[in-house]
PDB file of C-alpha atoms in Angstrom:
ATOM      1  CA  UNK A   1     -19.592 -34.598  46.385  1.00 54.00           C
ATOM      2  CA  UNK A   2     -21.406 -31.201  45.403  1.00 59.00           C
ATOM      3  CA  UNK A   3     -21.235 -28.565  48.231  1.00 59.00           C
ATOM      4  CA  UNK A   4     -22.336 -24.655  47.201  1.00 55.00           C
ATOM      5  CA  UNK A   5     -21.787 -21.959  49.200  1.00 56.00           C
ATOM      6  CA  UNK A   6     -22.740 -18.628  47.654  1.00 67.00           C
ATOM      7  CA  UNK A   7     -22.189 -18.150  44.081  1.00 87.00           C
ATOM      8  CA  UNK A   8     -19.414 -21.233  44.365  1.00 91.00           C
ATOM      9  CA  UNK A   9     -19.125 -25.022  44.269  1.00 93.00           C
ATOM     10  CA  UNK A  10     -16.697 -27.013  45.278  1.00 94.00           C
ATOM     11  CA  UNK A  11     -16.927 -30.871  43.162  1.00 94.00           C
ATOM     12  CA  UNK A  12     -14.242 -33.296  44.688  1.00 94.00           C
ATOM     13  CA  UNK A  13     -13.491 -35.738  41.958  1.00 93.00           C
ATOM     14  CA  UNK A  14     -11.087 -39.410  42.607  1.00 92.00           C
ATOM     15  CA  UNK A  15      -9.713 -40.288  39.675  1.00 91.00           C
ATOM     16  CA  UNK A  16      -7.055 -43.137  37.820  1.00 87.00           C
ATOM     17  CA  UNK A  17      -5.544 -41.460  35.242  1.00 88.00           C
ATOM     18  CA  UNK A  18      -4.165 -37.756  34.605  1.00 89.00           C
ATOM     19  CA  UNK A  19      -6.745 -37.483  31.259  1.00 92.00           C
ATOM     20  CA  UNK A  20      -9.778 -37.827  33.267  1.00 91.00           C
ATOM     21  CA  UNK A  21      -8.618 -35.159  35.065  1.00 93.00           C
ATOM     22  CA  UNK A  22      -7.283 -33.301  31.991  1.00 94.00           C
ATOM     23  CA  UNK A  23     -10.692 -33.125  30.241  1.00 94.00           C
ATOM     24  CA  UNK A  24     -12.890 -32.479  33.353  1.00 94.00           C
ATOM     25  CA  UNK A  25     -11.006 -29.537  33.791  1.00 95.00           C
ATOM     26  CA  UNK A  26     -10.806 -28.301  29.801  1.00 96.00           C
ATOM     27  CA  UNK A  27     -15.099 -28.369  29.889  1.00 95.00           C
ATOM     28  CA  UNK A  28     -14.738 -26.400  33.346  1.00 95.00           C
ATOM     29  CA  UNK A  29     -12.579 -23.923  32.328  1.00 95.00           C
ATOM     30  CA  UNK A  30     -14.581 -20.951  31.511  1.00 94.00           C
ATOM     31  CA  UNK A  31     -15.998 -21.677  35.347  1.00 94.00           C
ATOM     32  CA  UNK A  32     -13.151 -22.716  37.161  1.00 96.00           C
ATOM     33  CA  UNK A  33     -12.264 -20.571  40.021  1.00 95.00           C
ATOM     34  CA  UNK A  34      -9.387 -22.930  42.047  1.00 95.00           C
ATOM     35  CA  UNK A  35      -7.960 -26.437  41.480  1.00 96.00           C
ATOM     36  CA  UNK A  36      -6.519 -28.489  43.824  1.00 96.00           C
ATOM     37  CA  UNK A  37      -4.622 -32.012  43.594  1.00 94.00           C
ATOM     38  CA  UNK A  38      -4.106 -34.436  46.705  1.00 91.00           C
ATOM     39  CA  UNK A  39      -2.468 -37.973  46.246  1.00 89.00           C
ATOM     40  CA  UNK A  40      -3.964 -39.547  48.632  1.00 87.00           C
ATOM     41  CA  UNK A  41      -2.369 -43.092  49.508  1.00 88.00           C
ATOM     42  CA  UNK A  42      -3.508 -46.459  48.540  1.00 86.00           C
ATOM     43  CA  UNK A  43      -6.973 -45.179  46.877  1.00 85.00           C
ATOM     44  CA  UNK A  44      -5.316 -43.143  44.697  1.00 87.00           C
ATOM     45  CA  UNK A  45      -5.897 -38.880  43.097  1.00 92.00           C
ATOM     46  CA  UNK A  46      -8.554 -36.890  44.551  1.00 95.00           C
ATOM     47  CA  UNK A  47      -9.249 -33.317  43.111  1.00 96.00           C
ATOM     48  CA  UNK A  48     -11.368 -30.908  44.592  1.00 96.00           C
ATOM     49  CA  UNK A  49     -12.135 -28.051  41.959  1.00 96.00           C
ATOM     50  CA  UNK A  50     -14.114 -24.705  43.195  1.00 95.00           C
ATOM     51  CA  UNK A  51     -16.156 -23.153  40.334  1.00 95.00           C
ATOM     52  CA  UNK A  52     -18.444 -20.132  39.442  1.00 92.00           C
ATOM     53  CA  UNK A  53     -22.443 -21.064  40.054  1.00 76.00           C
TER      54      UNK A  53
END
């Protein structure tokens, strides 16, 4: 999900494993304003990441 507000986006990303995470965040980095982790349980990791538009 892709909501922009601004000159910001928040991207909420569900993931497995810590190195999807890991990499989405290394290509972000020069962008990325705020990270966030929730376990959510049963379905698993969500991350919602804010970054610069």
């Amino acid at each position: 999900m892709i909501q922009t507000g601004g000159r910001q986006c928040m991207l909420t990303l569900e993931y497995e494993k810590e190195e999807q995470l890991t990499t989405v965040l290394q290509f972000l980095d020069p962008i990325l304003v705020e990270h966030t982790e929730i376990i959510v349980p049963f379905q698993g990791k969500r991350s919602e990441i804010i970054i610069q538009a």
